[in-house]
Short mmCIF file of C-alpha atoms in Angstrom, two decimals:
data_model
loop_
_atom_site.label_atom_id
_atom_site.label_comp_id
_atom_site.label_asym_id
_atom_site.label_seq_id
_atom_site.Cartn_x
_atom_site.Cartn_y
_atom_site.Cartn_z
CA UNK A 968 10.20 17.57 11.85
CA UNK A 969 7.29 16.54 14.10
CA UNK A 970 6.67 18.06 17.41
CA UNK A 971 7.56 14.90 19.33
CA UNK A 972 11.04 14.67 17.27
CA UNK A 973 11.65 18.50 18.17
CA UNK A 974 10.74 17.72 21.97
CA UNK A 975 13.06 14.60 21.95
CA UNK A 976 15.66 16.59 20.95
CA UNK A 977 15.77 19.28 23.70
CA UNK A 978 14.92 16.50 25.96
CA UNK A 979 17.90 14.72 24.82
CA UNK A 980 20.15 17.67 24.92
CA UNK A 981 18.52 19.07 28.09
CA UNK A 982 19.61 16.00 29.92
CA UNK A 983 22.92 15.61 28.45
CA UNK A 984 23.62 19.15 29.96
CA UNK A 985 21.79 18.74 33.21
CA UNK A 986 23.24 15.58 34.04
CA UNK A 987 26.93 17.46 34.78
CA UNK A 988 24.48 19.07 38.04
CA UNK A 989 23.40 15.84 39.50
CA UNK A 990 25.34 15.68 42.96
CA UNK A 991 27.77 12.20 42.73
CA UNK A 992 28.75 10.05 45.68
CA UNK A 993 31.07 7.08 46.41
CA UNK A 994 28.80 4.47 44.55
CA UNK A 995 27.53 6.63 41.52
CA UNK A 996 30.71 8.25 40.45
CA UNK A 997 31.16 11.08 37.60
CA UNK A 998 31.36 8.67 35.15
CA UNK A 999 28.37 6.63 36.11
CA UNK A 1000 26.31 9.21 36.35
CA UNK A 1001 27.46 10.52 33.03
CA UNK A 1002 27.10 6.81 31.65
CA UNK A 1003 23.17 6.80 32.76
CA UNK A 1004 22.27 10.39 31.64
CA UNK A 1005 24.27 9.03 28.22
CA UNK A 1006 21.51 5.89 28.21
CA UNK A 1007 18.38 7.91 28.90
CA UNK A 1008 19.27 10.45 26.45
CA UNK A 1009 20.08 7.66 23.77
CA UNK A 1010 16.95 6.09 24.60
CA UNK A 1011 14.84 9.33 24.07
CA UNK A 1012 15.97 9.54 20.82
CA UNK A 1013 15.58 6.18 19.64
CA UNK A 1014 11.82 6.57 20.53
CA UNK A 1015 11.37 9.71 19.17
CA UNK A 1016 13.50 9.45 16.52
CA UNK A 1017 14.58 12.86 15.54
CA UNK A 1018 17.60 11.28 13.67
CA UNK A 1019 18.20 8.03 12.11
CA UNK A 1020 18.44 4.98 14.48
CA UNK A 1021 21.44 3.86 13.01
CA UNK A 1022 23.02 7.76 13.22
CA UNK A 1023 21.91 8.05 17.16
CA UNK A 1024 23.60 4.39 17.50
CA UNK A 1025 26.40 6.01 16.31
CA UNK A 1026 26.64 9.12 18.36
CA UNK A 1027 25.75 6.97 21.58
CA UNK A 1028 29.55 5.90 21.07
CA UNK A 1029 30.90 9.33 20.78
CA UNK A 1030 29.24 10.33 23.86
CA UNK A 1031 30.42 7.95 25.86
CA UNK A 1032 34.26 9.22 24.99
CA UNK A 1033 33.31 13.10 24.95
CA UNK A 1034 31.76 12.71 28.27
CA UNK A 1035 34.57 10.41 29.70
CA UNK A 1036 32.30 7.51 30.55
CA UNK A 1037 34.66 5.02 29.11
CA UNK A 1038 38.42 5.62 28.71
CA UNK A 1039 38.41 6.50 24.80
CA UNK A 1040 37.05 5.34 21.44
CA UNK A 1041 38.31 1.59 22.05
CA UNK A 1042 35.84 1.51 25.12
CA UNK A 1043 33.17 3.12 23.60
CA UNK A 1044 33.36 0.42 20.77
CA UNK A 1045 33.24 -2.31 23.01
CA UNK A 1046 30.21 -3.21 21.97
CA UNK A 1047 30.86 -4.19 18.45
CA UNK A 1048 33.66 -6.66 20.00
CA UNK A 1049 30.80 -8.25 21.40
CA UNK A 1050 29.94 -11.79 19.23
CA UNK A 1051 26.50 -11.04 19.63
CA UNK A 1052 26.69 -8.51 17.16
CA UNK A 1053 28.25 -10.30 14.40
CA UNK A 1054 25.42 -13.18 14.94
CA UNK A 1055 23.37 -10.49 14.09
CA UNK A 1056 24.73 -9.55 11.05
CA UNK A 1057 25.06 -13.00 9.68
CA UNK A 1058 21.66 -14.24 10.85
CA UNK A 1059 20.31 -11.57 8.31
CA UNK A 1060 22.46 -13.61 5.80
CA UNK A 1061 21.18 -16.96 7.10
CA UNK A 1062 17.68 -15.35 6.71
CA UNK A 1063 17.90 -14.24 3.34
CA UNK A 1064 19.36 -17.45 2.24
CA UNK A 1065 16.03 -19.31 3.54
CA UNK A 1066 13.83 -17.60 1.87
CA UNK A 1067 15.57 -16.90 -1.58
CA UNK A 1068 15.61 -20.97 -1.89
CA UNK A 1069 12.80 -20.58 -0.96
CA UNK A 1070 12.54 -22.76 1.84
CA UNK A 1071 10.20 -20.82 4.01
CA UNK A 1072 7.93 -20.51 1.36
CA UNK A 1073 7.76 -24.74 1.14
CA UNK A 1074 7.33 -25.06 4.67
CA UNK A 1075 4.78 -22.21 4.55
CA UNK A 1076 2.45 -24.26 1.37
CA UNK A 1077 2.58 -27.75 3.87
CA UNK A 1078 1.60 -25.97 6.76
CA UNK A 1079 -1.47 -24.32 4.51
CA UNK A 1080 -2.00 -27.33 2.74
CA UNK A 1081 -2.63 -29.11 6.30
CA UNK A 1082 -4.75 -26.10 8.06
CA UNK A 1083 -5.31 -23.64 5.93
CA UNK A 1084 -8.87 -24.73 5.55
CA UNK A 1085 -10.28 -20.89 6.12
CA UNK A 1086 -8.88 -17.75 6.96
CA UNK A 1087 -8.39 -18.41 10.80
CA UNK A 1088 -6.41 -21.45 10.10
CA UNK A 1089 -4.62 -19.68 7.07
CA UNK A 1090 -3.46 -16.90 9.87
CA UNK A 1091 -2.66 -20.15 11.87
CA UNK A 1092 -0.57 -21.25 9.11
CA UNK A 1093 1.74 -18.38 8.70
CA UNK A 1094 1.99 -17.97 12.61
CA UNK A 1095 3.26 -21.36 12.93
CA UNK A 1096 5.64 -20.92 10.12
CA UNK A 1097 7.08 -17.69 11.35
CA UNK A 1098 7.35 -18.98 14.84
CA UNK A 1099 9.43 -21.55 13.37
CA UNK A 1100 11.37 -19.67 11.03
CA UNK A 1101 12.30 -17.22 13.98
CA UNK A 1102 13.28 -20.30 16.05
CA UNK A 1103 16.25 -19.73 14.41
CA UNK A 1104 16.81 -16.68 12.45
CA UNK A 1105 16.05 -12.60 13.45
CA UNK A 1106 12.51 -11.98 14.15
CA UNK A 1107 13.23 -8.90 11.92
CA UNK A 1108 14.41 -10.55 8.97
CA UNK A 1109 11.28 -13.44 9.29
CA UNK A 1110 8.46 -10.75 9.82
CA UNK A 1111 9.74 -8.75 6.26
CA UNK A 1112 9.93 -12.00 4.50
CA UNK A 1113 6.07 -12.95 5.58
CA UNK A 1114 5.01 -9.66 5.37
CA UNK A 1115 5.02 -9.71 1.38
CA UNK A 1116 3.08 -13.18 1.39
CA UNK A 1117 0.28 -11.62 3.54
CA UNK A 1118 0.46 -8.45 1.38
CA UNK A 1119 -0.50 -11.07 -1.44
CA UNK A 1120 -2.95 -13.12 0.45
CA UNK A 1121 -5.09 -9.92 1.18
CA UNK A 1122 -5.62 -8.93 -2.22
CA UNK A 1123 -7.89 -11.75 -2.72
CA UNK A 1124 -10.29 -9.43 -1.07
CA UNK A 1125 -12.01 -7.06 -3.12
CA UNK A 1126 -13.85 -5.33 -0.57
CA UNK A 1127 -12.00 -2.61 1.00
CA UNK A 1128 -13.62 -2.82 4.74
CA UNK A 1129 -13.19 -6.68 4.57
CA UNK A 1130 -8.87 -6.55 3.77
CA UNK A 1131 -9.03 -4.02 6.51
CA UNK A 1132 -10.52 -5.60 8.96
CA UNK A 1133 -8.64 -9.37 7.77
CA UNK A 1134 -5.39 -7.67 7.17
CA UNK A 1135 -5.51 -6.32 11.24
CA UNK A 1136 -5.62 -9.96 12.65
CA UNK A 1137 -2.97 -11.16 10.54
CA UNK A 1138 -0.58 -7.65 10.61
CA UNK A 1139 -1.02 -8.14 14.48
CA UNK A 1140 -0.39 -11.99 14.61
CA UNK A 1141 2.49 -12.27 12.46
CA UNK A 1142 5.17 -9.97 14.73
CA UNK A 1143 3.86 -11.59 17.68
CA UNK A 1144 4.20 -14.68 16.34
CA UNK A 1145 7.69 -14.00 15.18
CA UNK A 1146 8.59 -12.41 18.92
CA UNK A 1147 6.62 -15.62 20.32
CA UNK A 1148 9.23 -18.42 18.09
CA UNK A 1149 12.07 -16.48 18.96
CA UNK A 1150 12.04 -18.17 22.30
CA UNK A 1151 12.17 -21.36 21.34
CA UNK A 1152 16.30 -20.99 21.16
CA UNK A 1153 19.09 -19.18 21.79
CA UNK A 1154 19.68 -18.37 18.28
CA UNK A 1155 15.88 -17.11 18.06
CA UNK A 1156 16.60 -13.75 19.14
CA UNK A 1157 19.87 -11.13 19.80
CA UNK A 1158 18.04 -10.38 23.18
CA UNK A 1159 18.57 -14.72 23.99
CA UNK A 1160 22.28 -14.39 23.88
CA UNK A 1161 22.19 -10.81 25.60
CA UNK A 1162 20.90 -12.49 28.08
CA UNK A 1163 23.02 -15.47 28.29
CA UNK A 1164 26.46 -13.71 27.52
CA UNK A 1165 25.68 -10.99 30.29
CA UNK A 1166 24.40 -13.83 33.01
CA UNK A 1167 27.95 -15.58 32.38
CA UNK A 1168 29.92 -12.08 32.23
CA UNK A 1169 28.56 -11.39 36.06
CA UNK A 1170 28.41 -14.95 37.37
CA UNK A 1171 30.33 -17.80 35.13
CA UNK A 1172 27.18 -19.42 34.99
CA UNK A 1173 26.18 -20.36 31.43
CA UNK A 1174 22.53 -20.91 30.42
CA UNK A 1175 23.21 -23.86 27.35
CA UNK A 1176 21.30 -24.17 24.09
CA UNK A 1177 19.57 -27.55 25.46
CA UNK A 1178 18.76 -25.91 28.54
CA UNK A 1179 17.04 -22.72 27.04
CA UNK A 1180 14.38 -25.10 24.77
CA UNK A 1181 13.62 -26.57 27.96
CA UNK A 1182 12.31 -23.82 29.00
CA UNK A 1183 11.32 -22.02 25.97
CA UNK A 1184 9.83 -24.76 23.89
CA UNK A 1185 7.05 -25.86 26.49
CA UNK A 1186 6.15 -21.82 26.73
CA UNK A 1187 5.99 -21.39 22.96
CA UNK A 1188 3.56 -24.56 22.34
CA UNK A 1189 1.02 -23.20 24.98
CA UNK A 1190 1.27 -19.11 24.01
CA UNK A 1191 1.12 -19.56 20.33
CA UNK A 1192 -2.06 -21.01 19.54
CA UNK A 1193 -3.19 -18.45 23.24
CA UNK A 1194 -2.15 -15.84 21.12
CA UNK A 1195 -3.82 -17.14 17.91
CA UNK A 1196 -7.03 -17.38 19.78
CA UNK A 1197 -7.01 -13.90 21.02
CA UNK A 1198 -6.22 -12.36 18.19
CA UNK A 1199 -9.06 -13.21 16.18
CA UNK A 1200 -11.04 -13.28 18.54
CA UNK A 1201 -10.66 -9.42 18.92
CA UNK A 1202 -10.17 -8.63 15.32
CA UNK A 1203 -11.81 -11.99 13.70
CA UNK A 1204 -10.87 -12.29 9.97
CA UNK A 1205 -13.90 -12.23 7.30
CA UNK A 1206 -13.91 -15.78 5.59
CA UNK A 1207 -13.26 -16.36 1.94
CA UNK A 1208 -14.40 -19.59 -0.25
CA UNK A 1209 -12.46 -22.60 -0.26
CA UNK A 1210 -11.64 -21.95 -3.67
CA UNK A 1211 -10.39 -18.69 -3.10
CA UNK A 1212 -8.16 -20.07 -0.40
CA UNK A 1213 -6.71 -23.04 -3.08
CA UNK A 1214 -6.39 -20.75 -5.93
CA UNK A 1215 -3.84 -18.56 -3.16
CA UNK A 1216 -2.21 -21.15 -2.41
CA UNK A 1217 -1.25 -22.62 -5.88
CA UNK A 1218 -0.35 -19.07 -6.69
CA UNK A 1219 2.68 -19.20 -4.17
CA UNK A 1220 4.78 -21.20 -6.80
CA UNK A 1221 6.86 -23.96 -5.24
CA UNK A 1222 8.47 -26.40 -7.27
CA UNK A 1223 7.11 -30.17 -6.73
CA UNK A 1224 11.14 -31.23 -5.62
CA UNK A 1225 13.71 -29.29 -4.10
CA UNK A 1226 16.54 -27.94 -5.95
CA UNK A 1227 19.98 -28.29 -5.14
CA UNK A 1228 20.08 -24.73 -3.58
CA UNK A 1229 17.04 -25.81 -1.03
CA UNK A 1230 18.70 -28.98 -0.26
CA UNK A 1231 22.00 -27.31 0.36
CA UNK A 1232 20.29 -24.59 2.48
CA UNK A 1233 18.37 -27.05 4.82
CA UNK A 1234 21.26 -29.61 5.02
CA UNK A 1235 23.61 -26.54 6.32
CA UNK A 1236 20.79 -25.20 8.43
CA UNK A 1237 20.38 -28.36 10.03
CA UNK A 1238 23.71 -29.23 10.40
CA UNK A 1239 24.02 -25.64 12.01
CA UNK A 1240 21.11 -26.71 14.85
CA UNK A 1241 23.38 -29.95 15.90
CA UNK A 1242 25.85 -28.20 15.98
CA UNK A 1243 23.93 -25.68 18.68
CA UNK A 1244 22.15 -28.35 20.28
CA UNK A 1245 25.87 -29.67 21.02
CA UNK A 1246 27.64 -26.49 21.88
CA UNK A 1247 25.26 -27.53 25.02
CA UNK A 1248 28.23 -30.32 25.58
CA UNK A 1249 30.94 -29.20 23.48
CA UNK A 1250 30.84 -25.32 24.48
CA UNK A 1251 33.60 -25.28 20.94
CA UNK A 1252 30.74 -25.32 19.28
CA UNK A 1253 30.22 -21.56 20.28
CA UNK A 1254 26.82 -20.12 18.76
CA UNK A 1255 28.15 -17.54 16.96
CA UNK A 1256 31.17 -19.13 15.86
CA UNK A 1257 28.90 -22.19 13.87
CA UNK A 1258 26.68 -18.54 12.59
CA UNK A 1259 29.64 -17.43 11.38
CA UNK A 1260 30.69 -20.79 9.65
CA UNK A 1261 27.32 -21.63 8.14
CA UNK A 1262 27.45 -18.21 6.75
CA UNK A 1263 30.25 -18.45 4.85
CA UNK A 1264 29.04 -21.95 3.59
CA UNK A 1265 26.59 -19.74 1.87
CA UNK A 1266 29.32 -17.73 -1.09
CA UNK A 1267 31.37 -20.83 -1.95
CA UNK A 1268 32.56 -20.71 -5.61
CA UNK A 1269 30.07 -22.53 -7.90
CA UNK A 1270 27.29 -22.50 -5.54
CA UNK A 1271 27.10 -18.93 -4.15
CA UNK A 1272 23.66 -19.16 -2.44
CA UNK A 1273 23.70 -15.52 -2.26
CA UNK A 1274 25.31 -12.46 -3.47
CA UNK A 1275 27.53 -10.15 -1.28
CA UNK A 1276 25.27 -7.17 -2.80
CA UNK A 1277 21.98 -9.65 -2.22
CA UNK A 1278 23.72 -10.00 1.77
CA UNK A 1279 24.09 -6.22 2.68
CA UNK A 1280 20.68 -5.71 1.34
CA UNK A 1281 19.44 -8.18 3.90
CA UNK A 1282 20.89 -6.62 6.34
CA UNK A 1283 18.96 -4.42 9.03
CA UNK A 1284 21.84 -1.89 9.68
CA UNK A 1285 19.95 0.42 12.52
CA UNK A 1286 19.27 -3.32 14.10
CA UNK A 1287 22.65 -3.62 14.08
CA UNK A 1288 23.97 -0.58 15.34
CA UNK A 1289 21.37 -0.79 18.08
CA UNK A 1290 23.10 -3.76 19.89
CA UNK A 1291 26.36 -2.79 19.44
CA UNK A 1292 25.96 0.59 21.11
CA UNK A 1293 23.39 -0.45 23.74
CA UNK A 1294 26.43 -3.33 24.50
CA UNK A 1295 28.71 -0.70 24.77
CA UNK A 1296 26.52 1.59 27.01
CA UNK A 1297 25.89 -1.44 29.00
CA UNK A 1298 29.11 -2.67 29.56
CA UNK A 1299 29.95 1.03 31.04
CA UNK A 1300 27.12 0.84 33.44
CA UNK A 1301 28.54 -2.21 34.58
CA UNK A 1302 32.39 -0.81 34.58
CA UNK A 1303 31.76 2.34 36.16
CA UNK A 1304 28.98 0.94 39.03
CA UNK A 1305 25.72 1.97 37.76
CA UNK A 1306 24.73 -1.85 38.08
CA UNK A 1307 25.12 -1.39 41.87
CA UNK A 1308 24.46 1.94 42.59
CA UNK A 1309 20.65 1.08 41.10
CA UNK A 1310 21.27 -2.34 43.33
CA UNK A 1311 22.09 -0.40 46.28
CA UNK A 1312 19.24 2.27 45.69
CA UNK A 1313 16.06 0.09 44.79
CA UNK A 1314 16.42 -3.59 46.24
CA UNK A 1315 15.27 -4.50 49.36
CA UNK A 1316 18.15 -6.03 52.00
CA UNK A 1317 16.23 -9.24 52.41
CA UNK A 1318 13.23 -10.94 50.56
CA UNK A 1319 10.42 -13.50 51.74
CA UNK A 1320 9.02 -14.47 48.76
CA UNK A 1321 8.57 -18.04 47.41
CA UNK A 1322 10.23 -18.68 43.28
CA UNK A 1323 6.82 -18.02 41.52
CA UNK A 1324 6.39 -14.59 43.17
CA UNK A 1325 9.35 -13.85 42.27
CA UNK A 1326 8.98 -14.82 38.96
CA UNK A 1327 5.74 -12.85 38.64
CA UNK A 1328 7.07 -9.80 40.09
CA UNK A 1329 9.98 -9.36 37.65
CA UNK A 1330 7.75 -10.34 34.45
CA UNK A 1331 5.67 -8.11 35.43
CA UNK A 1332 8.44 -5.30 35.99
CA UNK A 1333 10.28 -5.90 32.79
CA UNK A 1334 6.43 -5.83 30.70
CA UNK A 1335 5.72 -3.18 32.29
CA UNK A 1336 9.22 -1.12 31.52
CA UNK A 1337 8.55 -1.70 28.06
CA UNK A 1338 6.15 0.41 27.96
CA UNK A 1339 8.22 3.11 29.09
CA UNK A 1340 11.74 1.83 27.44
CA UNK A 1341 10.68 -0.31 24.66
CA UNK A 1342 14.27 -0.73 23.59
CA UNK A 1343 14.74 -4.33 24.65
CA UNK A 1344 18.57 -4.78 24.78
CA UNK A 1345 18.70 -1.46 26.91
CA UNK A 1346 16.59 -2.73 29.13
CA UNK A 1347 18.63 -6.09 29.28
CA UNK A 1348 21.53 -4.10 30.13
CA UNK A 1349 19.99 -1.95 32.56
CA UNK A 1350 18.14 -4.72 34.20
CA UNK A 1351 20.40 -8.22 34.53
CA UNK A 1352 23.05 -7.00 37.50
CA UNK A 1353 20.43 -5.77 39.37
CA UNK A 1354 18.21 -9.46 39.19
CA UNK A 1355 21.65 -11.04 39.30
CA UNK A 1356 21.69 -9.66 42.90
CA UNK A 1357 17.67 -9.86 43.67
CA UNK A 1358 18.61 -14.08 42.98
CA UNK A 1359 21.66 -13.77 45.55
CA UNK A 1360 19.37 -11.65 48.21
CA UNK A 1361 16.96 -14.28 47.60
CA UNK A 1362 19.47 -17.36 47.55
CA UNK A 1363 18.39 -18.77 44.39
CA UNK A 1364 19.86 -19.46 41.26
CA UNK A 1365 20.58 -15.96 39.22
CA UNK A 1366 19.73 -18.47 35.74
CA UNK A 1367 16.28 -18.29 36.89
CA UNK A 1368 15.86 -14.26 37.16
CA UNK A 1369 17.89 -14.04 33.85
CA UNK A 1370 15.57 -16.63 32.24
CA UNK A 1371 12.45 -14.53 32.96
CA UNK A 1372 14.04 -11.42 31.99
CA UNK A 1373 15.32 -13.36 28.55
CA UNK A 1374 11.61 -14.92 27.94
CA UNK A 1375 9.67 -11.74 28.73
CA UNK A 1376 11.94 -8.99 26.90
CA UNK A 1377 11.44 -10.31 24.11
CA UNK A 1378 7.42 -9.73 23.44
CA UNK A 1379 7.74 -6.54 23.59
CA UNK A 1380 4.56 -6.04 21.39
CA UNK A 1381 2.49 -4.20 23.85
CA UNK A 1382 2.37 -1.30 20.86
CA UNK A 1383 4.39 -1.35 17.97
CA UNK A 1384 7.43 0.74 19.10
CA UNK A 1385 9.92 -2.29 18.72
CA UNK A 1386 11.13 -2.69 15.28
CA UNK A 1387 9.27 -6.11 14.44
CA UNK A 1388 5.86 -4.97 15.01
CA UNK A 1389 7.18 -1.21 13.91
CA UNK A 1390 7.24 -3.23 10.13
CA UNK A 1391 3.56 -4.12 10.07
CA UNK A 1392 2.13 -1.14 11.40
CA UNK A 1393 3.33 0.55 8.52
CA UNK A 1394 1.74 -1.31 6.36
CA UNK A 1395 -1.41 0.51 7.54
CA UNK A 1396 -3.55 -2.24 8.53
CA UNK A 1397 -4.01 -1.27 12.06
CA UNK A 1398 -3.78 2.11 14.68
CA UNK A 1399 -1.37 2.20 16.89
CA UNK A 1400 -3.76 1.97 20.19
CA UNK A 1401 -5.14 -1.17 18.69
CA UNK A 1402 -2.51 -3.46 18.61
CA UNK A 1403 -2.75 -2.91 22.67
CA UNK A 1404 -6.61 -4.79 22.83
CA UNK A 1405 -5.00 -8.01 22.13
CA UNK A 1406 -1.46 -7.48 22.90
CA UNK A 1407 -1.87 -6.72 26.75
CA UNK A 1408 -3.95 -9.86 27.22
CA UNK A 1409 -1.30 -12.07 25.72
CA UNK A 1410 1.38 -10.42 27.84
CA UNK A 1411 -1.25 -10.86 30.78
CA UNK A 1412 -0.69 -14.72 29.73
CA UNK A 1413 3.03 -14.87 29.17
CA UNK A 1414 3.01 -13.77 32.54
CA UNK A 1415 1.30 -16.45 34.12
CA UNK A 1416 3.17 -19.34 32.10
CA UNK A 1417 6.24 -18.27 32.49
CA UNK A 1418 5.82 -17.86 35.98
CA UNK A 1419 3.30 -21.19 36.39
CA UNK A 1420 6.52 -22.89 33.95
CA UNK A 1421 9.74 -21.58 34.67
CA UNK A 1422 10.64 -22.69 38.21
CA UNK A 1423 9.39 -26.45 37.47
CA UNK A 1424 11.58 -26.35 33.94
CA UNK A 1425 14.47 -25.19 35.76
CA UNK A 1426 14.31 -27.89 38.62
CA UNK A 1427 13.78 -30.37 36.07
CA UNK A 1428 17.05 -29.78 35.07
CA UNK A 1429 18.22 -29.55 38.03
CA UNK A 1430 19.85 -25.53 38.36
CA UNK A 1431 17.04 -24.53 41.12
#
């Protein structure tokens, strides 16, 4: 065991005894206090990591019973009643069914064979496709699948300093472009519907599917090709022959038509996205509930897209776990008066602030808590009462604080810590401090758009 994994275990323990000394009042009562020191320790281990993810998931739900933070075990699995965390699990299935077809690989070979002209524009290519990919499925499951097509692409190079220094743009661009497309929708990301299902939990306001492209899709067009640009301008890619470039590109093998498995994978898919787009109208057509569906359209008799065996491989279980604890843990907070305890304690009583500084000053909070929590759905939970209340001091619309939260969380990229840009780093390409030269610039610029963006999007459509 590393000396960080040791240390995050006595700090873990250490506060999960100390916490039963912190003095309690009429706002933070025994059990929220017990519920926060329950969260910090969690998070400590998550980031150390001195056990599994999936195992500390896990025992996140037996402390909250053993230290009476929730009622039982039913409260402590709250969590995994959440639908949230069954669109998880079948968006893995969804994911795996795309590329198995292999439809991302098609889309991937048109994107190349329209601007893959040299390396930049082949890194273009498979941020574009990613982005898109992730639009709708986890940005997990759509960084593994493009990580084994860049594996390939770099072993064109047969000069070890040139992969090295190639293989660091693209290892860096691809989980930022993943994080990037995941904001295009609600079904982009777990943290999108965290967002949205908490925001309606507190309020009754829901944030629709149409409504969150509004805002996302404009943000996404301008910050991809940003974030394209900065990458390689920092690490630029060493150029190959156009040759070498066609000869990769033939090598990815798609068939000249699509088979009856592509065509039945990209007729459900997009029958899956109307269906979303509507739910915007027709709230029936819950998000998860068309997941679900279109998942099970996958294992009918005689066409059996995939296997049961080929689904639980595809599955990211610690990803999993994750949200359904952290949902758990979060719905306690809320239940035993964390939420406004942390209200009470750190907002001001009034605020004279125009919308964009607003917006500014809580992207720039939440970027610059993920440095110090970068578990994104604990910091959704920890986070959305508190802005729910900043809006209602400020007498705005809460949608727009939970918007900013939603778009920002998610690019949590800074260094890779979060588990999509955890996948690429081990691939060895690049040192953990370097992710950070071009990472914290394109932050820097999410920033500004989303703050420049966000009010006008949201008075467009008329909630501000």
């Amino acid at each position: 065991m590393k000396k960080i994994q040791v240390l995050g275990l006595l700090s873990a323990i250490t506060i999960l005894i100390g916490m039963n000394f912190i003095p309690t009042s009429d706002i933070l009562t025994v059990a929220g206090r017990n519920t926060l020191g329950i969260l910090i320790a969690v998070l400590i281990l998550l980031i150390t990591e001195p056990i599994p993810i999936g195992v500390t998931c896990i025992l996140g739900i037996a402390l909250l019973a053993l230290f009476k933070a929730v009622p039982g075990i039913p409260g402590a699995l709250s969590g995994y009643t959440n639908p949230i965390v069954f669109f998880v699990l079948v968006s893995f299935g969804i994911s795996a069914a795309i590329t198995k077809v292999p439809l991302s690989k098609r889309l991937l070979v048109k994107i190349m064979s329209s601007f893959g002209k040299d390396v930049k524009r082949i890194l273009l290519s498979i941020m574009i496709c990613a982005a898109l990919i992730s639009s709708i499925v986890s940005n997990v499951a759509t960084t593994a699948v493009f990580i084994t097509i860049t594996l390939q692409f770099l072993n064109i190079y047969t000069n070890e300093s040139e992969r090295k220094a190639t293989g660091k743009a693209f290892m860096i661009g691809l989980p930022v472009a993943s994080m990037i497309g995941g904001m295009i929708t609600p079904a982009g990301s777990s943290l999108n519907l965290m967002s949205i299902n908490l925001l309606e939990q507190l309020t009754g306001i829901r944030i629709t599917f149409v409504q969150w492209m509004v805002c996302g899709i404009p943000i996404v067009l301008i910050m991809l090709p940003l974030a394209w640009r900065i990458i390689i301008k920092i690490y630029p890619p060493v150029e190959l022959s156009q040759e070498d470039i066609r000869q990769y590109i033939e090598t990815l093998h798609v068939p000249a038509k699509l088979s009856f498995s592509e065509r039945y994978v990209l007729s459900l898919v997009s029958i899956m996205f109307v269906l979303w787009v509507l739910s915007s109208w027709i709230p029936a057509f819950n998000i998860t509930l068309v997941a679900i569906v279109g998942f099970s359209f996958l294992f009918l008799p005689k066409i059996s897209i995939l296997t049961w065996q080929e689904f639980l491989d595809s599955v990211s279980w610690p990803a999993f776990f994750l949200v359904g604890t952290i949902i758990s843990v979060g719905n306690a907070l809320v239940a035993n008066g964390v939420s406004n305890w942390i209200t009470a304690t750190v907002l001001p009583e009034a605020i004279y602030l125009p919308v964009y500084g607003l917006v500014f000053i809580v992207a720039v909070v939440v970027f610059s808590m993920l440095v110090f929590v970068p578990v994104a759905p604990a910091l959704i939970t920890m986070l959305v009462a508190p802005l729910v209340e900043l809006a209602g001091i400020a007498n705005i619309s809460p949608v727009l604080m939970i918007m900013t939260l939603g778009l920002c969380v998610a690019n949590c990229y800074l260094l890779p810590l979060d588990t999509v840009p955890l996948l690429t780093y081990m691939t060895g390409y690049y040192k953990i401090g370097e992710m950070s030269k071009s990472t914290g610039l394109i932050q820097v610029c999410m920033i500004m758009v989303v703050t420049i963006w966000l009010p006008i999007a949201l008075s467009v459509l008329g909630i501000l």
